Amino acid sequence: MDNIAGKKSALSWAVNIAVLALVALWVFPTVGLLVSSFRTGDQIASSGWWKSMLPTEQNLTLRTAGGDEAELIDGLYTVSGNLFAHEGIEQLDISAYGTSSRDVGAYAPGETVDMGDGEIIAVEADGDYVYTSEAEMSGRGQRVFVTAEVAPEFTLENYDNMLFDPNNIEGMSKAFFNTLTVSIPATIIPILVAAFAAYALAWMDFPGRALLIAAIVGLLVVPLQLALIPLLKLHNEIGIGKGYLGVWLAHTGFGLPLAIYILRNYMVGLPRDIIENAKVDGATDFQIFTKIILPLSFPALASFAIFQFLWTWNDLLVAIVFLIDSSGETTVMTKQIIELLGTRGGNWEILATAAFVSIAVPLVVFFAMQKYLVRGLLAGSVK
Amino acid sequence: MNPALQGLLTIVIGVGGCVAYFYFSNIVLDKVLFPPRGPNAGRNINRANMIRPWLFLLPALLALGLYLAYPVFETLRLSLTQRVRGGGYEFVGLANYQQMLREPKFWEGFSNNILWLIVVPAASTAFGLLAAQLTDRIKWGSIAKSLIFMPMAISFVGAAVIFKLIYDTRPAGQEQIGVLNAVWLGFDGGVGSFIWLRLVPGLLLLALAAGAGALAWSLIKPVLGREGRSPGVIFGALRILGAVLMAAVVFLMLRQTLAVFTAEFPYGQPQTWLTIPFWNNFFLMIVLIWIQTGFAMVLLSAALRGIPEETVEAAIVDGANPFQIFFKIKMPQIVGTIVVVWTTITIIVLKVFDIVFAMTNGQWETQVLANYMYDKLFRANDWGVGSAGAMVIMLMVTPILIWNVYNARKEMR
């Protein structure tokens, strides 16, 4: 806005850099989890995820060929070949090697080393070696410690394991479908109920309307913690117990104030002429609602739907109170992650993958429908 | 039955039932009860139109009443009762509250909650305002915004896992895989360490103390001053209570500032961040700040864009610098939105449960009221004290509830 007066802000560079830093700070945690979910457990435990993008120096222990392959050349028992080929692993670029575990990076590649007792070894950067001995060699080959650059490596194994392995009782597939089963009906049903109520509150005149709107604004902030015990008691008394029906009803009830509030605020803003013309033409309220109001309110409906979907998908408290019984058959992803945090606290490949499976769907919804989410936020906060 | 099928069936029954209810109840009203025909046609139409709104409202009112209004009163009732052996309940007056007030864990949760209530809304709003102001001026602002906004879609539990990875600790000598410890081991006690570990946090704490002090002063001023209208007894008492709370916060902050400058830091040793008393609260708060900043940014960004350009132009013409423009021209015009953001985040903070539950479960002095209440209700199975804890949360929400209702009514007139 400083450019309005035709003056380019001197702060422009600083602003760009500040925003870059802020964005980096905000994205960094999530990226860490995402990257970790593509690494093996050993990789995660041995180096920070931020190092995984760059080639890393690793120490490998390799062996030359055994004594039975030695040939007698010029009076010396000699074995030669390639260290990597012997182990059957990909050839790497050796930056240093050693013959003792006490000093694994003692020599540069190409250097010829006298190991004492008449044994001499030379290792090239590509892993080719010549190892000679005056005495006859026996048994397994000589150990060689090499330091080499290892290219970044990522794997899909974690996802395969957590999602598609039917034998994995810690897997997320069941919890994933349970979460979906909770959130879809819990998103759709309150919308319809709220839409009718919002129409009545926006366009019908009746005594007590203002009081009702005020009550709904009040209910917006009632902590759902208060509702846990009374409703659990109620559900047990009327025979619903713990289960999907209970959690759907609970989510419907808890989502309604926001739904009514957002939808009413939106519907009030629709042009009065359309509704009055329709009335003059003899349309009933029911027709006006289904044929005019509902289609016109699509943006508000979408906003609330996204909110409710994110909320029910990410919910933990309502699910553990109203849904998950002792059998654990109906566990949802958030609960499953909590369990994994308890039992697999150090296994980050499992935790990161599990968490990302549960985060992925909301993230897709978020990026695809961000416009509606923002609109809903703007409409849904009490001004 | 397969749960997915059950879900589908529920959608069909729920949606179909709703539509059928609305459709047929309207038909019954128009055709059977008050048909717009015959000698009383006019009266019937009026009567039908008086009843119709309640037809539209009925399902919503039932659900709201049963799932939100009734539990408030039922919880109040439960908090005054106690389970008797062999089933049933007996009225015990305020005994549950007395028992709760004697528990150190309650006070730990309460004081932590106060800390959360001050830090999280303040930090989220400040970061959100900063992000909104900065991103509004650059070309790739919308991308930056959506990236900062992104954590909003992530569950508290998912965020807890994300930050547990950041706070991860490996024994000394091993490579650290948690970012925080990796950074921490970079500090060696030199000048850089002094700036980043003592000076910057010390100044931040002083700023917070100053903010709390200013708030305390603005709360107490109308009570002390004789000029202007008198605030009334209840408001006066509330103000004094608020001021005393704020003064306690100032004291706490000053003490911690001193600690920051005098404490010995264990340089070179990896830390288990979530077990350091007092500070671990902040490590938990960071998670919520990280999530809520996007929300604050979106609302404040819209408010900033709603500022009439003439006011800013006039300030530029008068020679105001960017900081003056921001603090003297823009801030006063978005103060309403700041209040909205602040109260909304305050409510979220009061309900915060998942983060603490997933990361520390209230150990190491990180208890908060919502988790305390959950512990009482579902682990200790003490419904009386648990309900009392819930009522404390409700009590803390009530001022915001009244404020919101008051504003909504004002807006409607």
mmCIF file of C-alpha atoms in Angstrom, chain B residues 10-215:
data_model
loop_
_atom_site.group_PDB
_atom_site.id
_atom_site.type_symbol
_atom_site.label_atom_id
_atom_site.label_comp_id
_atom_site.label_asym_id
_atom_site.label_seq_id
_atom_site.Cartn_x
_atom_site.Cartn_y
_atom_site.Cartn_z
ATOM 1 C CA THR B 10 -27.301 -43.460 7.895
ATOM 2 C CA ILE B 11 -26.676 -40.813 5.280
ATOM 3 C CA VAL B 12 -29.663 -42.021 3.283
ATOM 4 C CA ILE B 13 -31.912 -42.279 6.333
ATOM 5 C CA GLY B 14 -30.641 -39.024 7.814
ATOM 6 C CA VAL B 15 -30.884 -36.973 4.654
ATOM 7 C CA GLY B 16 -34.049 -38.691 3.414
ATOM 8 C CA GLY B 17 -35.610 -38.425 6.844
ATOM 9 C CA CYS B 18 -34.830 -34.727 7.076
ATOM 10 C CA VAL B 19 -36.197 -33.964 3.623
ATOM 11 C CA ALA B 20 -39.264 -36.095 4.210
ATOM 12 C CA TYR B 21 -39.874 -34.479 7.574
ATOM 13 C CA PHE B 22 -39.667 -30.956 6.166
ATOM 14 C CA TYR B 23 -41.733 -31.804 3.091
ATOM 15 C CA PHE B 24 -44.533 -33.693 4.798
ATOM 16 C CA SER B 25 -44.761 -31.468 7.836
ATOM 17 C CA ASN B 26 -45.292 -28.508 5.501
ATOM 18 C CA ILE B 27 -47.921 -30.413 3.553
ATOM 19 C CA VAL B 28 -49.731 -31.427 6.729
ATOM 20 C CA LEU B 29 -49.657 -27.837 7.897
ATOM 21 C CA ASP B 30 -50.997 -26.427 4.601
ATOM 22 C CA LYS B 31 -53.445 -29.125 3.564
ATOM 23 C CA VAL B 32 -54.739 -30.652 6.767
ATOM 24 C CA LEU B 33 -54.374 -28.318 9.737
ATOM 25 C CA PHE B 34 -54.856 -24.893 8.242
ATOM 26 C CA PRO B 35 -55.963 -25.181 4.619
ATOM 27 C CA PRO B 36 -56.128 -21.770 2.919
ATOM 28 C CA ARG B 37 -59.705 -22.460 1.891
ATOM 29 C CA GLY B 38 -63.171 -22.126 3.244
ATOM 30 C CA PRO B 39 -64.530 -19.405 5.508
ATOM 31 C CA ASN B 40 -61.371 -19.089 7.615
ATOM 32 C CA ALA B 41 -58.881 -18.970 4.722
ATOM 33 C CA GLY B 42 -57.233 -15.735 5.814
ATOM 34 C CA ARG B 43 -56.934 -16.733 9.417
ATOM 35 C CA ASN B 44 -55.607 -20.152 8.430
ATOM 36 C CA ILE B 45 -52.859 -18.674 6.288
ATOM 37 C CA ASN B 46 -51.743 -16.479 9.146
ATOM 38 C CA ARG B 47 -51.774 -19.350 11.585
ATOM 39 C CA ALA B 48 -49.844 -21.597 9.192
ATOM 40 C CA ASN B 49 -47.235 -18.902 8.775
ATOM 41 C CA MET B 50 -46.929 -18.576 12.519
ATOM 42 C CA ILE B 51 -46.249 -22.263 12.959
ATOM 43 C CA ARG B 52 -44.070 -22.852 9.892
ATOM 44 C CA PRO B 53 -40.850 -21.334 11.284
ATOM 45 C CA TRP B 54 -40.990 -23.755 14.171
ATOM 46 C CA LEU B 55 -41.339 -26.652 11.744
ATOM 47 C CA PHE B 56 -38.139 -25.511 10.047
ATOM 48 C CA LEU B 57 -36.396 -25.040 13.370
ATOM 49 C CA LEU B 58 -37.584 -28.116 15.219
ATOM 50 C CA PRO B 59 -34.826 -30.651 14.360
ATOM 51 C CA ALA B 60 -32.064 -28.115 14.928
ATOM 52 C CA LEU B 61 -33.543 -26.951 18.210
ATOM 53 C CA LEU B 62 -33.966 -30.515 19.411
ATOM 54 C CA ALA B 63 -30.352 -31.354 18.585
ATOM 55 C CA LEU B 64 -29.000 -28.123 20.073
ATOM 56 C CA GLY B 65 -31.054 -28.484 23.206
ATOM 57 C CA LEU B 66 -30.181 -32.116 23.739
ATOM 58 C CA TYR B 67 -26.499 -31.987 22.793
ATOM 59 C CA LEU B 68 -25.421 -28.570 24.040
ATOM 60 C CA ALA B 69 -27.922 -26.839 26.318
ATOM 61 C CA TYR B 70 -29.060 -29.822 28.389
ATOM 62 C CA PRO B 71 -25.477 -31.003 29.121
ATOM 63 C CA VAL B 72 -24.565 -27.625 30.601
ATOM 64 C CA PHE B 73 -27.257 -27.981 33.252
ATOM 65 C CA GLU B 74 -26.733 -31.705 33.690
ATOM 66 C CA THR B 75 -23.006 -31.140 34.241
ATOM 67 C CA LEU B 76 -23.834 -28.476 36.789
ATOM 68 C CA ARG B 77 -26.099 -30.943 38.554
ATOM 69 C CA LEU B 78 -23.515 -33.750 38.397
ATOM 70 C CA SER B 79 -20.868 -31.478 39.846
ATOM 71 C CA LEU B 80 -23.020 -31.126 42.941
ATOM 72 C CA THR B 81 -23.609 -34.857 43.363
ATOM 73 C CA GLN B 82 -21.604 -37.886 44.211
ATOM 74 C CA ARG B 83 -22.057 -41.503 43.251
ATOM 75 C CA VAL B 84 -23.178 -43.643 46.157
ATOM 76 C CA ARG B 85 -22.159 -47.241 46.505
ATOM 77 C CA GLY B 86 -24.711 -49.531 44.920
ATOM 78 C CA GLY B 87 -25.835 -47.041 42.283
ATOM 79 C CA GLY B 88 -27.590 -43.719 42.343
ATOM 80 C CA TYR B 89 -26.402 -40.282 43.280
ATOM 81 C CA GLU B 90 -26.624 -38.090 46.299
ATOM 82 C CA PHE B 91 -26.480 -34.340 46.605
ATOM 83 C CA VAL B 92 -23.257 -33.237 48.251
ATOM 84 C CA GLY B 93 -23.332 -29.489 47.744
ATOM 85 C CA LEU B 94 -19.963 -27.996 46.926
ATOM 86 C CA ALA B 95 -17.948 -30.905 48.297
ATOM 87 C CA ASN B 96 -16.644 -31.805 44.821
ATOM 88 C CA TYR B 97 -15.421 -28.275 44.284
ATOM 89 C CA GLN B 98 -13.764 -28.250 47.692
ATOM 90 C CA GLN B 99 -12.046 -31.530 46.942
ATOM 91 C CA MET B 100 -10.910 -30.221 43.571
ATOM 92 C CA LEU B 101 -9.542 -27.013 45.055
ATOM 93 C CA ARG B 102 -7.455 -29.032 47.475
ATOM 94 C CA GLU B 103 -5.751 -30.962 44.668
ATOM 95 C CA PRO B 104 -2.360 -29.608 43.567
ATOM 96 C CA LYS B 105 -2.925 -31.053 40.064
ATOM 97 C CA PHE B 106 -5.953 -28.786 39.666
ATOM 98 C CA TRP B 107 -3.960 -25.706 40.566
ATOM 99 C CA GLU B 108 -1.184 -26.811 38.269
ATOM 100 C CA GLY B 109 -3.714 -27.149 35.449
ATOM 101 C CA PHE B 110 -5.323 -23.847 36.321
ATOM 102 C CA SER B 111 -2.104 -21.830 36.398
ATOM 103 C CA ASN B 112 -0.870 -23.508 33.219
ATOM 104 C CA ASN B 113 -4.173 -22.661 31.570
ATOM 105 C CA ILE B 114 -3.742 -19.017 32.546
ATOM 106 C CA LEU B 115 -0.293 -19.113 30.987
ATOM 107 C CA TRP B 116 -1.723 -20.674 27.820
ATOM 108 C CA LEU B 117 -4.489 -18.077 27.778
ATOM 109 C CA ILE B 118 -1.973 -15.260 27.777
ATOM 110 C CA VAL B 119 0.738 -16.631 25.526
ATOM 111 C CA VAL B 120 -1.118 -18.485 22.766
ATOM 112 C CA PRO B 121 -3.656 -15.826 21.720
ATOM 113 C CA ALA B 122 -1.030 -13.101 22.021
ATOM 114 C CA ALA B 123 1.595 -14.947 20.005
ATOM 115 C CA SER B 124 -0.849 -16.233 17.365
ATOM 116 C CA THR B 125 -2.379 -12.805 16.872
ATOM 117 C CA ALA B 126 1.034 -11.145 16.723
ATOM 118 C CA PHE B 127 2.423 -13.639 14.209
ATOM 119 C CA GLY B 128 -0.828 -13.543 12.250
ATOM 120 C CA LEU B 129 -0.737 -9.758 12.086
ATOM 121 C CA LEU B 130 2.896 -9.836 11.015
ATOM 122 C CA ALA B 131 2.199 -12.425 8.325
ATOM 123 C CA ALA B 132 -0.900 -10.572 7.094
ATOM 124 C CA GLN B 133 0.870 -7.235 6.906
ATOM 125 C CA LEU B 134 3.953 -8.630 5.174
ATOM 126 C CA THR B 135 2.237 -10.944 2.683
ATOM 127 C CA ASP B 136 -0.125 -8.216 1.536
ATOM 128 C CA ARG B 137 2.785 -6.367 -0.026
ATOM 129 C CA ILE B 138 4.478 -9.024 -2.131
ATOM 130 C CA LYS B 139 3.729 -10.811 -5.377
ATOM 131 C CA TRP B 140 3.803 -14.367 -4.075
ATOM 132 C CA GLY B 141 1.801 -13.341 -1.012
ATOM 133 C CA SER B 142 -1.102 -15.677 -1.682
ATOM 134 C CA ILE B 143 1.198 -18.699 -1.886
ATOM 135 C CA ALA B 144 2.955 -17.644 1.312
ATOM 136 C CA LYS B 145 -0.422 -17.214 2.977
ATOM 137 C CA SER B 146 -1.710 -20.606 2.019
ATOM 138 C CA LEU B 147 1.489 -22.243 3.325
ATOM 139 C CA ILE B 148 1.235 -20.468 6.673
ATOM 140 C CA PHE B 149 -2.466 -21.307 6.774
ATOM 141 C CA MET B 150 -1.833 -24.990 6.045
ATOM 142 C CA PRO B 151 -1.337 -26.243 9.645
ATOM 143 C CA MET B 152 -5.000 -25.345 10.193
ATOM 144 C CA ALA B 153 -5.902 -28.539 8.311
ATOM 145 C CA ILE B 154 -3.636 -30.709 10.437
ATOM 146 C CA SER B 155 -5.101 -32.439 13.459
ATOM 147 C CA PHE B 156 -3.811 -31.627 16.924
ATOM 148 C CA VAL B 157 -2.646 -35.219 17.178
ATOM 149 C CA GLY B 158 -0.802 -35.022 13.864
ATOM 150 C CA ALA B 159 0.790 -31.761 14.943
ATOM 151 C CA ALA B 160 1.804 -33.393 18.216
ATOM 152 C CA VAL B 161 3.659 -36.097 16.279
ATOM 153 C CA ILE B 162 5.277 -33.472 14.060
ATOM 154 C CA PHE B 163 6.560 -31.546 17.048
ATOM 155 C CA LYS B 164 7.581 -34.622 18.997
ATOM 156 C CA LEU B 165 9.966 -35.335 16.142
ATOM 157 C CA ILE B 166 11.335 -31.810 16.485
ATOM 158 C CA TYR B 167 11.784 -32.209 20.250
ATOM 159 C CA ASP B 168 13.248 -35.718 19.963
ATOM 160 C CA THR B 169 16.269 -36.502 22.111
ATOM 161 C CA ARG B 170 19.080 -39.005 21.559
ATOM 162 C CA PRO B 171 21.706 -39.792 24.172
ATOM 163 C CA ALA B 172 24.798 -37.587 24.162
ATOM 164 C CA GLY B 173 27.344 -38.686 21.609
ATOM 165 C CA GLN B 174 24.763 -40.004 19.129
ATOM 166 C CA GLU B 175 23.653 -37.946 16.202
ATOM 167 C CA GLN B 176 20.566 -35.902 17.166
ATOM 168 C CA ILE B 177 17.543 -36.421 14.919
ATOM 169 C CA GLY B 178 15.399 -33.740 16.583
ATOM 170 C CA VAL B 179 15.971 -30.303 15.078
ATOM 171 C CA LEU B 180 15.833 -28.525 18.405
ATOM 172 C CA ASN B 181 18.591 -30.600 19.960
ATOM 173 C CA ALA B 182 20.685 -30.361 16.805
ATOM 174 C CA VAL B 183 20.417 -26.570 17.025
ATOM 175 C CA TRP B 184 20.957 -26.616 20.774
ATOM 176 C CA LEU B 185 24.239 -28.524 20.424
ATOM 177 C CA GLY B 186 25.381 -25.769 18.089
ATOM 178 C CA PHE B 187 25.450 -23.352 21.047
ATOM 179 C CA ASP B 188 28.699 -23.296 22.947
ATOM 180 C CA GLY B 189 28.284 -20.477 25.453
ATOM 181 C CA GLY B 190 29.860 -17.744 23.315
ATOM 182 C CA VAL B 191 28.481 -14.421 22.166
ATOM 183 C CA GLY B 192 25.924 -16.032 19.844
ATOM 184 C CA SER B 193 24.627 -18.086 22.710
ATOM 185 C CA PHE B 194 24.298 -14.995 24.885
ATOM 186 C CA ILE B 195 22.301 -13.147 22.246
ATOM 187 C CA TRP B 196 19.965 -15.984 21.329
ATOM 188 C CA LEU B 197 19.538 -17.694 24.661
ATOM 189 C CA ARG B 198 19.585 -14.796 27.108
ATOM 190 C CA LEU B 199 19.103 -11.439 25.432
ATOM 191 C CA VAL B 200 16.318 -12.243 22.947
ATOM 192 C CA PRO B 201 14.170 -14.395 25.283
ATOM 193 C CA GLY B 202 14.816 -11.960 28.127
ATOM 194 C CA LEU B 203 13.596 -9.044 26.046
ATOM 195 C CA LEU B 204 10.582 -11.043 24.873
ATOM 196 C CA LEU B 205 9.659 -11.855 28.453
ATOM 197 C CA LEU B 206 10.082 -8.205 29.421
ATOM 198 C CA ALA B 207 7.818 -7.209 26.537
ATOM 199 C CA LEU B 208 5.203 -9.716 27.688
ATOM 200 C CA ALA B 209 5.479 -8.411 31.230
ATOM 201 C CA ALA B 210 5.068 -4.873 29.945
ATOM 202 C CA GLY B 211 2.001 -5.916 27.931
ATOM 203 C CA ALA B 212 0.430 -7.630 30.928
ATOM 204 C CA GLY B 213 1.277 -4.633 33.078
ATOM 205 C CA ALA B 214 -0.387 -2.271 30.633
ATOM 206 C CA LEU B 215 -3.460 -4.495 30.568
#
